[in-house]
Amino acid sequence: MRLDRFLSNLPRFNRQDARRLLAGGSVRLDGQISRDGRSEVSVFSRVELDGGEVLQAGKAACYFMLHKPPGVVSATVHPEHRTVLDLLDEPDKHDLHLAGRLDLSTSGLLLITNDGQWSRRVTLPKSKQPKVYLVDTADPIDPICVEAFARGLYFQYEDLVTQPAVLDILAPRQARLTLYEGRYHQVKRMFGHFRNRVVGLHRLSMGAVRLDPLLAPGHYRALTATEVASFAAD
Ligand code: URA
């Protein structure tokens, strides 16, 4: 949406106030003073008024955890599959977006919000938030994976070495894996490197937020203030 519209949508301002604030240089868009009401505000934009942060579209911020079941797509709209937003019974749910994604077949913790600054803190690679997965594999897990994952694996497509990851082997075909980044199909590709297929993948936590054991697959709840604050700005 346009910046002037964004400002005049805030409960305390009308269109004239928005024009005055912009002309007076009181508005920063992504750190830069912006006087142009036509500038585009996206869910990831940071809009500040005289140094104070303003939330997206002036609506109350909301934060949810969902227990994503397999077979539901991590998107807000999809032509074929049910989306995770279809599982939410919330007004204004089309203002929501996902703070990180899971593959169609993956289950577990998904964070959903309307606060673009917050979701950026959750997902930005440099924030290095740990993400913990429970992994079931087709074949027994070779113990050499522990050291290899800790050292990092070369991903040819991106031409990079993965960040050190922590693998705890829990059973011959089951492990807990902690990643500090989120590359495309990362867990499956890491096990694929050792020709072992992931047959079950479930996200247990992101940062300090753990999937609530009381949430059945397909159910969700609001995050507590402590959970929201655990992804605090530096
Ligand atoms: N890694 C994967 O391969 N899939 C996911 O859904 C998440 C991490």
PDB file of C-alpha atoms and ligand atoms in Angstrom:
ATOM      1  CA  MET A   1       0.000   0.000   0.000  1.00  0.00           C
ATOM      2  CA  ARG A   2       1.104   3.605  -0.512  1.00  0.00           C
ATOM      3  CA  LEU A   3       2.806   5.341   2.388  1.00  0.00           C
ATOM      4  CA  ASP A   4       0.253   8.215   2.547  1.00  0.00           C
ATOM      5  CA  ARG A   5      -2.591   5.670   2.683  1.00  0.00           C
ATOM      6  CA  PHE A   6      -0.752   3.623   5.315  1.00  0.00           C
ATOM      7  CA  LEU A   7      -0.426   6.731   7.522  1.00  0.00           C
ATOM      8  CA  SER A   8      -3.978   7.927   7.077  1.00  0.00           C
ATOM      9  CA  ASN A   9      -5.246   4.420   7.927  1.00  0.00           C
ATOM     10  CA  LEU A  10      -3.734   4.775  11.394  1.00  0.00           C
ATOM     11  CA  PRO A  11      -6.510   5.523  13.892  1.00  0.00           C
ATOM     12  CA  ARG A  12      -4.981   8.812  14.995  1.00  0.00           C
ATOM     13  CA  PHE A  13      -4.359  10.429  11.569  1.00  0.00           C
ATOM     14  CA  ASN A  14      -6.428  11.578   8.620  1.00  0.00           C
ATOM     15  CA  ARG A  15      -5.210  12.276   5.068  1.00  0.00           C
ATOM     16  CA  GLN A  16      -4.305  15.854   5.874  1.00  0.00           C
ATOM     17  CA  ASP A  17      -2.226  14.746   8.888  1.00  0.00           C
ATOM     18  CA  ALA A  18      -0.484  12.191   6.676  1.00  0.00           C
ATOM     19  CA  ARG A  19       0.441  14.887   4.123  1.00  0.00           C
ATOM     20  CA  ARG A  20       1.676  17.196   6.910  1.00  0.00           C
ATOM     21  CA  LEU A  21       3.829  14.494   8.492  1.00  0.00           C
ATOM     22  CA  LEU A  22       5.354  13.570   5.149  1.00  0.00           C
ATOM     23  CA  ALA A  23       6.054  17.188   4.152  1.00  0.00           C
ATOM     24  CA  GLY A  24       7.583  17.899   7.567  1.00  0.00           C
ATOM     25  CA  GLY A  25      10.093  15.035   7.230  1.00  0.00           C
ATOM     26  CA  SER A  26       8.654  13.228  10.282  1.00  0.00           C
ATOM     27  CA  VAL A  27       8.310   9.855   8.529  1.00  0.00           C
ATOM     28  CA  ARG A  28      11.051   7.315   8.008  1.00  0.00           C
ATOM     29  CA  LEU A  29      10.576   4.376   5.654  1.00  0.00           C
ATOM     30  CA  ASP A  30      13.180   1.653   6.201  1.00  0.00           C
ATOM     31  CA  GLY A  31      15.447   4.099   8.002  1.00  0.00           C
ATOM     32  CA  GLN A  32      15.286   6.914   5.402  1.00  0.00           C
ATOM     33  CA  ILE A  33      13.199  10.069   5.728  1.00  0.00           C
ATOM     34  CA  SER A  34      10.469   9.789   3.119  1.00  0.00           C
ATOM     35  CA  ARG A  35       8.467  12.762   1.861  1.00  0.00           C
ATOM     36  CA  ASP A  36       6.895  10.852  -1.019  1.00  0.00           C
ATOM     37  CA  GLY A  37       3.401   9.587  -0.189  1.00  0.00           C
ATOM     38  CA  ARG A  38       3.549   7.319  -3.242  1.00  0.00           C
ATOM     39  CA  SER A  39       6.332   5.165  -1.723  1.00  0.00           C
ATOM     40  CA  GLU A  40       5.293   1.537  -1.337  1.00  0.00           C
ATOM     41  CA  VAL A  41       4.866  -0.002   2.149  1.00  0.00           C
ATOM     42  CA  SER A  42       5.112  -3.802   2.221  1.00  0.00           C
ATOM     43  CA  VAL A  43       4.719  -6.270   5.083  1.00  0.00           C
ATOM     44  CA  PHE A  44       8.480  -6.066   5.580  1.00  0.00           C
ATOM     45  CA  SER A  45       8.665  -2.263   5.645  1.00  0.00           C
ATOM     46  CA  ARG A  46       9.611  -0.419   8.778  1.00  0.00           C
ATOM     47  CA  VAL A  47       7.713   2.830   9.149  1.00  0.00           C
ATOM     48  CA  GLU A  48       8.720   5.181  11.964  1.00  0.00           C
ATOM     49  CA  LEU A  49       7.211   8.461  13.055  1.00  0.00           C
ATOM     50  CA  ASP A  50       9.689  10.834  14.659  1.00  0.00           C
ATOM     51  CA  GLY A  51      11.726   7.816  15.792  1.00  0.00           C
ATOM     52  CA  GLY A  52       8.821   5.739  17.202  1.00  0.00           C
ATOM     53  CA  GLU A  53       7.968   2.469  15.473  1.00  0.00           C
ATOM     54  CA  VAL A  54       4.553   2.082  13.845  1.00  0.00           C
ATOM     55  CA  LEU A  55       3.066  -1.322  13.247  1.00  0.00           C
ATOM     56  CA  GLN A  56       1.861  -2.587   9.905  1.00  0.00           C
ATOM     57  CA  ALA A  57      -1.304  -0.890   8.657  1.00  0.00           C
ATOM     58  CA  GLY A  58      -2.002   0.508  12.110  1.00  0.00           C
ATOM     59  CA  LYS A  59      -3.839  -2.650  13.202  1.00  0.00           C
ATOM     60  CA  ALA A  60      -3.251  -4.349  16.530  1.00  0.00           C
ATOM     61  CA  ALA A  61      -0.303  -6.701  16.164  1.00  0.00           C
ATOM     62  CA  CYS A  62      -1.176 -10.371  16.428  1.00  0.00           C
ATOM     63  CA  TYR A  63       1.020 -13.413  16.724  1.00  0.00           C
ATOM     64  CA  PHE A  64       0.000 -17.066  16.494  1.00  0.00           C
ATOM     65  CA  MET A  65       1.581 -20.498  16.646  1.00  0.00           C
ATOM     66  CA  LEU A  66      -0.012 -23.172  14.499  1.00  0.00           C
ATOM     67  CA  HIS A  67       0.546 -26.912  14.628  1.00  0.00           C
ATOM     68  CA  LYS A  68       0.803 -27.427  10.886  1.00  0.00           C
ATOM     69  CA  PRO A  69      -0.370 -30.844   9.757  1.00  0.00           C
ATOM     70  CA  PRO A  70       1.210 -32.528   6.713  1.00  0.00           C
ATOM     71  CA  GLY A  71      -0.676 -31.859   3.454  1.00  0.00           C
ATOM     72  CA  VAL A  72      -1.460 -28.203   4.198  1.00  0.00           C
ATOM     73  CA  VAL A  73       0.598 -25.702   2.256  1.00  0.00           C
ATOM     74  CA  SER A  74       2.654 -22.948   3.946  1.00  0.00           C
ATOM     75  CA  ALA A  75       1.218 -20.116   1.902  1.00  0.00           C
ATOM     76  CA  THR A  76      -1.577 -17.617   2.250  1.00  0.00           C
ATOM     77  CA  VAL A  77      -3.231 -18.602  -1.036  1.00  0.00           C
ATOM     78  CA  HIS A  78      -2.810 -21.703  -3.209  1.00  0.00           C
ATOM     79  CA  PRO A  79      -4.692 -22.928  -6.295  1.00  0.00           C
ATOM     80  CA  GLU A  80      -4.815 -26.627  -5.249  1.00  0.00           C
ATOM     81  CA  HIS A  81      -4.092 -27.220  -1.582  1.00  0.00           C
ATOM     82  CA  ARG A  82      -5.619 -26.068   1.644  1.00  0.00           C
ATOM     83  CA  THR A  83      -3.406 -23.336   3.118  1.00  0.00           C
ATOM     84  CA  VAL A  84      -2.410 -22.762   6.716  1.00  0.00           C
ATOM     85  CA  LEU A  85      -4.571 -19.595   6.693  1.00  0.00           C
ATOM     86  CA  ASP A  86      -7.607 -21.806   5.998  1.00  0.00           C
ATOM     87  CA  LEU A  87      -6.998 -23.313   9.456  1.00  0.00           C
ATOM     88  CA  LEU A  88      -7.318 -19.931  11.196  1.00  0.00           C
ATOM     89  CA  ASP A  89     -10.630 -18.524  12.331  1.00  0.00           C
ATOM     90  CA  GLU A  90      -9.630 -14.870  12.691  1.00  0.00           C
ATOM     91  CA  PRO A  91     -11.020 -11.570  11.444  1.00  0.00           C
ATOM     92  CA  ASP A  92      -8.590  -9.788   9.090  1.00  0.00           C
ATOM     93  CA  LYS A  93      -6.713 -13.030   8.542  1.00  0.00           C
ATOM     94  CA  HIS A  94      -5.718 -11.846   5.082  1.00  0.00           C
ATOM     95  CA  ASP A  95      -3.424  -9.293   6.731  1.00  0.00           C
ATOM     96  CA  LEU A  96      -1.423 -12.194   8.181  1.00  0.00           C
ATOM     97  CA  HIS A  97       1.765 -13.676   6.795  1.00  0.00           C
ATOM     98  CA  LEU A  98       4.069 -16.532   7.738  1.00  0.00           C
ATOM     99  CA  ALA A  99       7.298 -16.113   9.676  1.00  0.00           C
ATOM    100  CA  GLY A 100       9.066 -18.998   7.918  1.00  0.00           C
ATOM    101  CA  ARG A 101       7.671 -21.903   5.948  1.00  0.00           C
ATOM    102  CA  LEU A 102       7.494 -25.678   6.082  1.00  0.00           C
ATOM    103  CA  ASP A 103       7.290 -28.128   3.180  1.00  0.00           C
ATOM    104  CA  LEU A 104       3.884 -29.572   2.306  1.00  0.00           C
ATOM    105  CA  SER A 105       4.767 -32.908   3.952  1.00  0.00           C
ATOM    106  CA  THR A 106       6.363 -31.347   7.070  1.00  0.00           C
ATOM    107  CA  SER A 107       4.412 -30.895  10.290  1.00  0.00           C
ATOM    108  CA  GLY A 108       4.970 -28.812  13.396  1.00  0.00           C
ATOM    109  CA  LEU A 109       5.524 -25.267  14.534  1.00  0.00           C
ATOM    110  CA  LEU A 110       4.599 -22.420  12.215  1.00  0.00           C
ATOM    111  CA  LEU A 111       4.545 -18.775  13.316  1.00  0.00           C
ATOM    112  CA  ILE A 112       1.980 -16.415  11.795  1.00  0.00           C
ATOM    113  CA  THR A 113       1.674 -12.659  12.334  1.00  0.00           C
ATOM    114  CA  ASN A 114       0.707  -9.304  10.851  1.00  0.00           C
ATOM    115  CA  ASP A 115       3.885  -7.653  12.214  1.00  0.00           C
ATOM    116  CA  GLY A 116       6.466  -7.441   9.440  1.00  0.00           C
ATOM    117  CA  GLN A 117       9.299  -6.203  11.665  1.00  0.00           C
ATOM    118  CA  TRP A 118       8.800  -9.117  14.018  1.00  0.00           C
ATOM    119  CA  SER A 119       8.685 -11.775  11.291  1.00  0.00           C
ATOM    120  CA  ARG A 120      11.842 -10.301   9.822  1.00  0.00           C
ATOM    121  CA  ARG A 121      13.604 -10.777  13.162  1.00  0.00           C
ATOM    122  CA  VAL A 122      12.384 -14.387  13.227  1.00  0.00           C
ATOM    123  CA  THR A 123      13.527 -15.226   9.705  1.00  0.00           C
ATOM    124  CA  LEU A 124      16.515 -13.037   8.840  1.00  0.00           C
ATOM    125  CA  PRO A 125      19.525 -15.336   8.336  1.00  0.00           C
ATOM    126  CA  LYS A 126      21.766 -13.063  10.394  1.00  0.00           C
ATOM    127  CA  SER A 127      19.499 -13.486  13.434  1.00  0.00           C
ATOM    128  CA  LYS A 128      20.591 -17.186  13.480  1.00  0.00           C
ATOM    129  CA  GLN A 129      17.529 -18.336  15.423  1.00  0.00           C
ATOM    130  CA  PRO A 130      17.809 -22.070  16.178  1.00  0.00           C
ATOM    131  CA  LYS A 131      15.142 -24.244  14.557  1.00  0.00           C
ATOM    132  CA  VAL A 132      14.769 -27.733  15.991  1.00  0.00           C
ATOM    133  CA  TYR A 133      13.369 -30.624  13.940  1.00  0.00           C
ATOM    134  CA  LEU A 134      12.504 -34.216  14.682  1.00  0.00           C
ATOM    135  CA  VAL A 135      13.595 -36.278  11.684  1.00  0.00           C
ATOM    136  CA  ASP A 136      12.631 -39.824  10.713  1.00  0.00           C
ATOM    137  CA  THR A 137      14.668 -41.456   7.971  1.00  0.00           C
ATOM    138  CA  ALA A 138      14.243 -44.420   5.652  1.00  0.00           C
ATOM    139  CA  ASP A 139      17.625 -45.940   6.539  1.00  0.00           C
ATOM    140  CA  PRO A 140      19.678 -46.018   9.735  1.00  0.00           C
ATOM    141  CA  ILE A 141      21.469 -42.713  10.345  1.00  0.00           C
ATOM    142  CA  ASP A 142      25.219 -42.973   9.863  1.00  0.00           C
ATOM    143  CA  PRO A 143      26.976 -41.542  12.960  1.00  0.00           C
ATOM    144  CA  ILE A 144      29.419 -39.715  10.645  1.00  0.00           C
ATOM    145  CA  CYS A 145      26.528 -37.322   9.949  1.00  0.00           C
ATOM    146  CA  VAL A 146      27.016 -35.821  13.416  1.00  0.00           C
ATOM    147  CA  GLU A 147      30.450 -34.459  12.593  1.00  0.00           C
ATOM    148  CA  ALA A 148      29.628 -33.697   8.957  1.00  0.00           C
ATOM    149  CA  PHE A 149      26.562 -31.638   9.902  1.00  0.00           C
ATOM    150  CA  ALA A 150      28.581 -29.819  12.592  1.00  0.00           C
ATOM    151  CA  ARG A 151      31.288 -28.955  10.024  1.00  0.00           C
ATOM    152  CA  GLY A 152      28.765 -27.917   7.372  1.00  0.00           C
ATOM    153  CA  LEU A 153      27.838 -29.430   4.000  1.00  0.00           C
ATOM    154  CA  TYR A 154      28.503 -27.928   0.584  1.00  0.00           C
ATOM    155  CA  PHE A 155      25.280 -27.001  -1.247  1.00  0.00           C
ATOM    156  CA  GLN A 156      26.208 -26.735  -4.906  1.00  0.00           C
ATOM    157  CA  TYR A 157      23.096 -24.882  -6.049  1.00  0.00           C
ATOM    158  CA  GLU A 158      23.707 -21.952  -3.683  1.00  0.00           C
ATOM    159  CA  ASP A 159      27.503 -22.455  -3.699  1.00  0.00           C
ATOM    160  CA  LEU A 160      27.737 -22.285   0.080  1.00  0.00           C
ATOM    161  CA  VAL A 161      28.595 -24.360   3.105  1.00  0.00           C
ATOM    162  CA  THR A 162      25.751 -24.810   5.578  1.00  0.00           C
ATOM    163  CA  GLN A 163      26.069 -23.316   9.061  1.00  0.00           C
ATOM    164  CA  PRO A 164      27.176 -25.740  11.784  1.00  0.00           C
ATOM    165  CA  ALA A 165      24.162 -27.840  12.792  1.00  0.00           C
ATOM    166  CA  VAL A 166      23.660 -30.088  15.806  1.00  0.00           C
ATOM    167  CA  LEU A 167      22.497 -33.663  15.221  1.00  0.00           C
ATOM    168  CA  ASP A 168      21.423 -35.870  18.124  1.00  0.00           C
ATOM    169  CA  ILE A 169      20.726 -39.428  17.056  1.00  0.00           C
ATOM    170  CA  LEU A 170      17.780 -40.650  19.139  1.00  0.00           C
ATOM    171  CA  ALA A 171      17.186 -44.053  17.512  1.00  0.00           C
ATOM    172  CA  PRO A 172      18.641 -45.844  14.466  1.00  0.00           C
ATOM    173  CA  ARG A 173      16.233 -43.992  12.137  1.00  0.00           C
ATOM    174  CA  GLN A 174      15.371 -40.949  14.210  1.00  0.00           C
ATOM    175  CA  ALA A 175      17.254 -37.785  15.160  1.00  0.00           C
ATOM    176  CA  ARG A 176      16.810 -34.283  16.488  1.00  0.00           C
ATOM    177  CA  LEU A 177      18.451 -31.686  14.257  1.00  0.00           C
ATOM    178  CA  THR A 178      19.096 -28.043  15.203  1.00  0.00           C
ATOM    179  CA  LEU A 179      19.678 -25.637  12.307  1.00  0.00           C
ATOM    180  CA  TYR A 180      20.638 -21.971  12.535  1.00  0.00           C
ATOM    181  CA  GLU A 181      19.441 -21.072   9.043  1.00  0.00           C
ATOM    182  CA  GLY A 182      16.627 -22.122   6.724  1.00  0.00           C
ATOM    183  CA  ARG A 183      17.703 -23.114   3.230  1.00  0.00           C
ATOM    184  CA  TYR A 184      15.281 -24.613   0.728  1.00  0.00           C
ATOM    185  CA  HIS A 185      14.489 -28.241   1.715  1.00  0.00           C
ATOM    186  CA  GLN A 186      17.529 -28.025   3.956  1.00  0.00           C
ATOM    187  CA  VAL A 187      16.933 -31.023   6.216  1.00  0.00           C
ATOM    188  CA  LYS A 188      16.022 -33.307   3.320  1.00  0.00           C
ATOM    189  CA  ARG A 189      19.056 -32.190   1.362  1.00  0.00           C
ATOM    190  CA  MET A 190      21.408 -32.715   4.308  1.00  0.00           C
ATOM    191  CA  PHE A 191      20.269 -36.307   4.763  1.00  0.00           C
ATOM    192  CA  GLY A 192      20.114 -36.712   0.985  1.00  0.00           C
ATOM    193  CA  HIS A 193      23.831 -35.967   0.934  1.00  0.00           C
ATOM    194  CA  PHE A 194      24.246 -39.298   2.760  1.00  0.00           C
ATOM    195  CA  ARG A 195      21.691 -41.003   0.499  1.00  0.00           C
ATOM    196  CA  ASN A 196      19.205 -41.262   3.322  1.00  0.00           C
ATOM    197  CA  ARG A 197      15.617 -40.202   2.665  1.00  0.00           C
ATOM    198  CA  VAL A 198      13.647 -38.177   5.191  1.00  0.00           C
ATOM    199  CA  VAL A 199      10.300 -39.911   5.674  1.00  0.00           C
ATOM    200  CA  GLY A 200       9.006 -37.733   8.518  1.00  0.00           C
ATOM    201  CA  LEU A 201       9.857 -34.154   9.463  1.00  0.00           C
ATOM    202  CA  HIS A 202       8.371 -32.191  12.335  1.00  0.00           C
ATOM    203  CA  ARG A 203       9.453 -28.761  13.633  1.00  0.00           C
ATOM    204  CA  LEU A 204       9.574 -28.638  17.408  1.00  0.00           C
ATOM    205  CA  SER A 205      10.758 -25.066  18.016  1.00  0.00           C
ATOM    206  CA  MET A 206      11.961 -21.763  16.592  1.00  0.00           C
ATOM    207  CA  GLY A 207      14.208 -19.677  18.831  1.00  0.00           C
ATOM    208  CA  ALA A 208      12.800 -19.976  22.345  1.00  0.00           C
ATOM    209  CA  VAL A 209       9.262 -20.725  21.107  1.00  0.00           C
ATOM    210  CA  ARG A 210       8.312 -24.405  21.369  1.00  0.00           C
ATOM    211  CA  LEU A 211       5.323 -26.027  19.761  1.00  0.00           C
ATOM    212  CA  ASP A 212       2.722 -26.270  22.531  1.00  0.00           C
ATOM    213  CA  PRO A 213       2.206 -29.999  23.254  1.00  0.00           C
ATOM    214  CA  LEU A 214      -1.483 -29.259  23.936  1.00  0.00           C
ATOM    215  CA  LEU A 215      -2.020 -28.109  20.339  1.00  0.00           C
ATOM    216  CA  ALA A 216      -3.369 -30.905  18.146  1.00  0.00           C
ATOM    217  CA  PRO A 217      -2.396 -30.871  14.446  1.00  0.00           C
ATOM    218  CA  GLY A 218      -4.393 -28.154  12.660  1.00  0.00           C
ATOM    219  CA  HIS A 219      -4.943 -26.136  15.849  1.00  0.00           C
ATOM    220  CA  TYR A 220      -3.434 -22.810  16.830  1.00  0.00           C
ATOM    221  CA  ARG A 221      -3.203 -20.326  19.670  1.00  0.00           C
ATOM    222  CA  ALA A 222      -2.001 -16.752  20.247  1.00  0.00           C
ATOM    223  CA  LEU A 223       1.603 -16.456  21.373  1.00  0.00           C
ATOM    224  CA  THR A 224       2.136 -15.283  24.942  1.00  0.00           C
ATOM    225  CA  ALA A 225       3.792 -11.893  25.511  1.00  0.00           C
ATOM    226  CA  THR A 226       6.949 -13.741  26.628  1.00  0.00           C
ATOM    227  CA  GLU A 227       7.029 -15.774  23.429  1.00  0.00           C
ATOM    228  CA  VAL A 228       6.581 -12.642  21.294  1.00  0.00           C
ATOM    229  CA  ALA A 229       9.281 -10.789  23.241  1.00  0.00           C
ATOM    230  CA  SER A 230      11.720 -13.681  22.845  1.00  0.00           C
ATOM    231  CA  PHE A 231      12.382 -12.405  19.300  1.00  0.00           C
ATOM    232  CA  ALA A 232      13.214  -8.946  20.633  1.00  0.00           C
ATOM    233  CA  ALA A 233      14.997  -6.301  18.586  1.00  0.00           C
ATOM    234  CA  ASP A 234      18.747  -6.007  19.387  1.00  0.00           C
TER     235      ASP A 234
HETATM  236  N1  URA B   1      13.898 -28.636   5.882  1.00  0.00           N
HETATM  237  C1  URA B   1      13.183 -29.325   4.971  1.00  0.00           C
HETATM  238  O1  URA B   1      13.735 -30.097   4.182  1.00  0.00           O
HETATM  239  N2  URA B   1      11.844 -29.157   4.940  1.00  0.00           N
HETATM  240  C2  URA B   1      11.184 -28.342   5.811  1.00  0.00           C
HETATM  241  O2  URA B   1       9.954 -28.237   5.753  1.00  0.00           O
HETATM  242  C3  URA B   1      11.945 -27.635   6.764  1.00  0.00           C
HETATM  243  C4  URA B   1      13.304 -27.794   6.772  1.00  0.00           C
END
